[in-house]
Coordinates of C-alpha atoms in Angstrom, one line a residue:
M234 CA -69.7 41.5 5.7
E235 CA -69.8 38.2 3.6
I236 CA -72.7 37.3 1.6
V237 CA -73.4 33.5 1.2
A238 CA -75.7 32.1 -1.5
E239 CA -77.8 29.0 -0.7
L240 CA -77.9 26.4 -3.3
T241 CA -80.3 23.8 -3.5
P242 CA -78.9 20.5 -5.1
I243 CA -80.6 19.3 -8.3
L244 CA -80.0 16.4 -10.5
Y245 CA -79.6 18.3 -13.8
R246 CA -76.2 18.9 -14.3
E247 CA -76.0 21.6 -16.8
K248 CA -78.5 23.7 -15.0
L249 CA -76.7 23.4 -11.9
L250 CA -73.7 24.3 -13.5
A251 CA -75.0 27.3 -15.0
R252 CA -76.7 28.7 -11.6
L253 CA -73.1 28.0 -10.1
D254 CA -71.8 30.4 -13.1
A255 CA -74.2 33.0 -12.3
L256 CA -73.3 33.1 -8.6
T257 CA -69.5 33.4 -9.5
R258 CA -70.3 37.2 -10.3
Y259 CA -71.9 37.9 -6.4
V260 CA -70.1 35.5 -3.8
E261 CA -67.4 33.7 -2.9
K262 CA -69.0 30.9 -0.8
V263 CA -72.2 28.8 -1.6
D264 CA -74.1 27.0 1.2
I265 CA -75.3 23.3 0.0
P266 CA -77.8 21.7 2.0
E267 CA -78.1 17.8 1.8
A268 CA -81.5 16.3 1.1
P269 CA -83.8 19.3 2.3
G270 CA -86.9 17.7 3.6
G271 CA -85.6 14.5 3.9
K272 CA -86.0 14.1 -0.1
P273 CA -83.1 12.4 -1.5
S274 CA -81.0 14.3 -4.1
A275 CA -77.6 15.1 -5.3
H276 CA -75.3 14.9 -2.7
S277 CA -74.0 18.4 -1.3
I278 CA -70.3 17.1 -1.4
A279 CA -70.9 16.4 -5.4
V280 CA -72.4 19.8 -5.6
G281 CA -69.4 21.0 -3.5
A282 CA -67.3 19.6 -5.9
L283 CA -68.5 21.3 -9.0
A284 CA -68.6 24.5 -7.2
K285 CA -64.8 24.2 -6.4
Q286 CA -64.3 24.0 -10.3
L287 CA -65.7 27.2 -10.9
G288 CA -64.0 28.9 -8.2
I289 CA -66.8 29.1 -5.5
E290 CA -65.7 27.9 -2.0
P291 CA -68.7 25.4 -0.9
I292 CA -70.2 25.1 2.6
V293 CA -71.5 21.2 2.5
H294 CA -74.1 20.0 4.8
I295 CA -74.0 16.3 6.1
R296 CA -77.3 14.9 7.6
L297 CA -76.4 12.8 10.4
L298 CA -79.9 10.8 11.0
D299 CA -79.1 8.9 7.9
I300 CA -75.7 7.5 8.6
N301 CA -73.4 5.6 11.2
M302 CA -69.9 6.8 12.2
T303 CA -68.2 4.7 9.5
A304 CA -70.3 6.4 6.6
Y305 CA -69.9 9.9 8.1
K306 CA -66.2 9.5 8.2
S307 CA -65.9 8.1 4.8
L308 CA -68.3 11.1 3.4
L309 CA -65.4 13.5 5.4
G310 CA -62.9 11.5 3.6
G311 CA -64.5 12.3 0.4
A312 CA -64.6 15.9 1.1
Y313 CA -61.2 16.1 2.5
L314 CA -59.8 14.7 -1.0
L315 CA -61.9 17.1 -3.1
D316 CA -60.4 20.1 -0.8
I317 CA -63.5 20.8 0.7
K318 CA -63.1 23.0 3.9
Y319 CA -66.3 23.7 5.2
V320 CA -68.8 21.3 6.6
V321 CA -72.0 21.9 8.5
V322 CA -73.2 19.0 10.5
L323 CA -77.2 18.4 11.3
Q324 CA -79.6 15.7 12.4
G325 CA -81.9 16.9 9.5
D326 CA -85.5 16.0 8.8
P327 CA -86.6 12.6 9.1
P328 CA -85.7 10.6 5.7
A329 CA -88.4 10.3 3.0
E330 CA -87.1 6.9 2.2
G331 CA -85.6 4.3 4.6
R332 CA -85.2 4.3 8.3
P333 CA -83.3 6.9 10.3
V334 CA -80.3 5.7 11.9
G335 CA -79.5 8.6 14.6
E336 CA -76.2 7.2 15.8
I337 CA -74.2 10.3 15.9
S338 CA -75.0 13.5 18.0
T339 CA -74.1 16.7 16.5
E340 CA -71.5 17.4 19.3
E341 CA -69.6 14.1 18.2
A342 CA -69.9 15.1 14.6
V343 CA -68.4 18.4 15.0
A344 CA -65.1 17.1 17.1
V345 CA -64.8 14.6 14.4
A346 CA -64.7 17.0 11.5
K347 CA -62.4 19.5 13.5
K348 CA -60.0 16.8 14.4
M349 CA -59.8 16.1 10.4
G350 CA -59.1 19.5 9.7
F351 CA -62.3 20.9 8.6
K352 CA -64.0 24.0 9.6
A353 CA -67.1 22.5 11.3
G354 CA -70.4 24.2 11.4
A355 CA -73.9 23.6 13.0
L356 CA -77.2 24.8 12.8
L357 CA -78.5 27.2 15.6
S358 CA -81.9 27.8 16.4
L359 CA -82.8 31.3 17.6
R360 CA -86.2 30.2 19.0
R361 CA -84.3 27.9 21.7
D362 CA -82.0 28.2 24.1
Y363 CA -79.2 29.0 21.3
K364 CA -76.4 30.0 23.8
Q365 CA -76.5 26.6 25.1
R366 CA -75.9 25.2 21.7
L367 CA -72.6 27.6 21.3
K368 CA -71.4 25.0 24.1
I369 CA -71.0 22.2 21.2
G370 CA -67.8 23.7 20.1
A371 CA -68.6 24.4 16.3
D372 CA -66.1 26.7 14.4
F373 CA -69.2 28.8 13.3
Y374 CA -73.3 28.4 13.3
L375 CA -75.7 28.9 10.8
A376 CA -78.7 30.4 12.7
L377 CA -82.5 29.9 11.6
H378 CA -85.4 32.0 12.6
L379 CA -83.6 35.5 12.6
R380 CA -86.5 38.1 13.2
E381 CA -84.3 41.3 13.8
A382 CA -80.8 42.1 13.9
E383 CA -80.7 42.9 17.5
Q384 CA -80.5 39.2 18.4
L385 CA -77.0 39.1 17.4
A386 CA -75.9 42.0 19.5
D387 CA -74.7 40.1 22.6
L388 CA -73.2 36.9 20.7
P389 CA -69.6 35.9 19.3
P390 CA -68.9 36.7 16.2
V391 CA -69.3 33.1 14.8
I392 CA -73.0 33.3 13.8
Y393 CA -74.1 33.5 10.0
P394 CA -77.9 34.0 10.0
Y395 CA -80.1 32.6 7.2
I396 CA -82.0 35.1 5.6
L397 CA -85.1 33.1 4.1
V398 CA -86.9 34.9 1.5
K399 CA -90.5 34.6 0.5
T400 CA -91.9 35.0 -2.8
E401 CA -95.0 33.4 -4.7
K402 CA -92.7 30.5 -5.7
N403 CA -92.2 29.5 -2.1
F404 CA -94.7 30.8 0.1
D405 CA -96.6 27.5 0.7
L406 CA -93.1 25.9 1.3
F407 CA -92.5 28.4 4.3
E408 CA -96.1 28.0 5.6
R409 CA -95.8 24.1 5.9
L410 CA -92.3 24.4 7.2
G411 CA -93.1 27.2 9.8
Q412 CA -89.9 28.7 9.0
T413 CA -89.4 32.5 9.8
A414 CA -89.0 34.2 6.2
V415 CA -89.2 37.9 4.9
S416 CA -90.2 39.8 1.7
P417 CA -87.3 40.7 -0.6
R418 CA -87.4 44.2 0.6
E419 CA -87.3 43.4 4.1
A420 CA -84.1 41.0 3.4
L421 CA -82.2 43.8 1.9
E422 CA -83.1 45.9 5.1
L423 CA -82.1 42.8 7.4
V424 CA -78.6 42.8 5.4
R425 CA -78.0 46.3 5.9
K426 CA -79.0 46.1 9.8
L427 CA -76.7 43.0 10.3
E428 CA -73.5 45.0 9.3
G429 CA -71.1 44.9 12.3
L430 CA -73.2 42.6 14.1
A431 CA -72.6 39.0 12.1
P432 CA -69.7 37.9 9.9
G433 CA -71.8 37.2 7.4
V434 CA -75.1 35.9 6.3
V435 CA -76.6 33.2 3.9
L436 CA -79.0 34.1 1.5
S437 CA -82.2 31.6 1.0
V438 CA -84.7 31.7 -1.6
P439 CA -85.9 28.0 -2.3
R440 CA -87.4 27.7 -5.9
D441 CA -86.8 31.2 -6.9
F442 CA -83.4 31.3 -8.0
Q443 CA -83.9 34.6 -10.2
T444 CA -85.0 36.5 -6.9
L445 CA -82.1 35.2 -5.4
L446 CA -79.7 36.7 -8.1
G447 CA -81.8 39.9 -7.9
L448 CA -81.0 40.2 -4.3
L449 CA -77.5 39.4 -4.4
Q450 CA -77.2 42.1 -7.4
E451 CA -78.5 44.7 -5.1
V452 CA -76.5 43.9 -2.3
K453 CA -73.5 44.3 -4.4
I454 CA -74.3 47.4 -5.8
R455 CA -75.1 49.1 -2.4
P456 CA -72.4 51.0 -1.1

């Protein structure tokens, strides 16, 4: 089973490169959100380009709420030139600055990305009618709100669940967002139970990169 690490964009190039370099010891892919919480930061495609330079395959997110179709196709064009292969399209949280556009549906965005040759992904909430969501035609799905491995038992092997890990450094964030999160010990147990049920998982530990590295090391050394 593939382990993917989530890396939140930051504006400090050397720190970002150091984190990417540390991740090269544990993962082959990195999941890069765009403007988490609607707050502007370095674009996921720019971070993805740095990841490619270090030999890590990026999965870049593109927020649809902020852009029209022209802007979307231009972003895809930039990703194409940088040899980025995986994109995840999502509406995203309301923007912290400026007005939402909301012109493009997720289904439309998936179709356009696939036509351009990308592996196109979308988000999926395991709290909702997620089987209906599978009909939008994405190549893969990143799933939120996983509680137990059995939720994936009857689903096709195209779903990569997020394992969101809560620590003292991010507990307040998960409380505010209402996201399903687990302790580091529970995260390792979930990884073990998901073997054979999912093609991979995305490990996410916002605000606590050292805990993320520790979990990746634990996963790697396990038989």
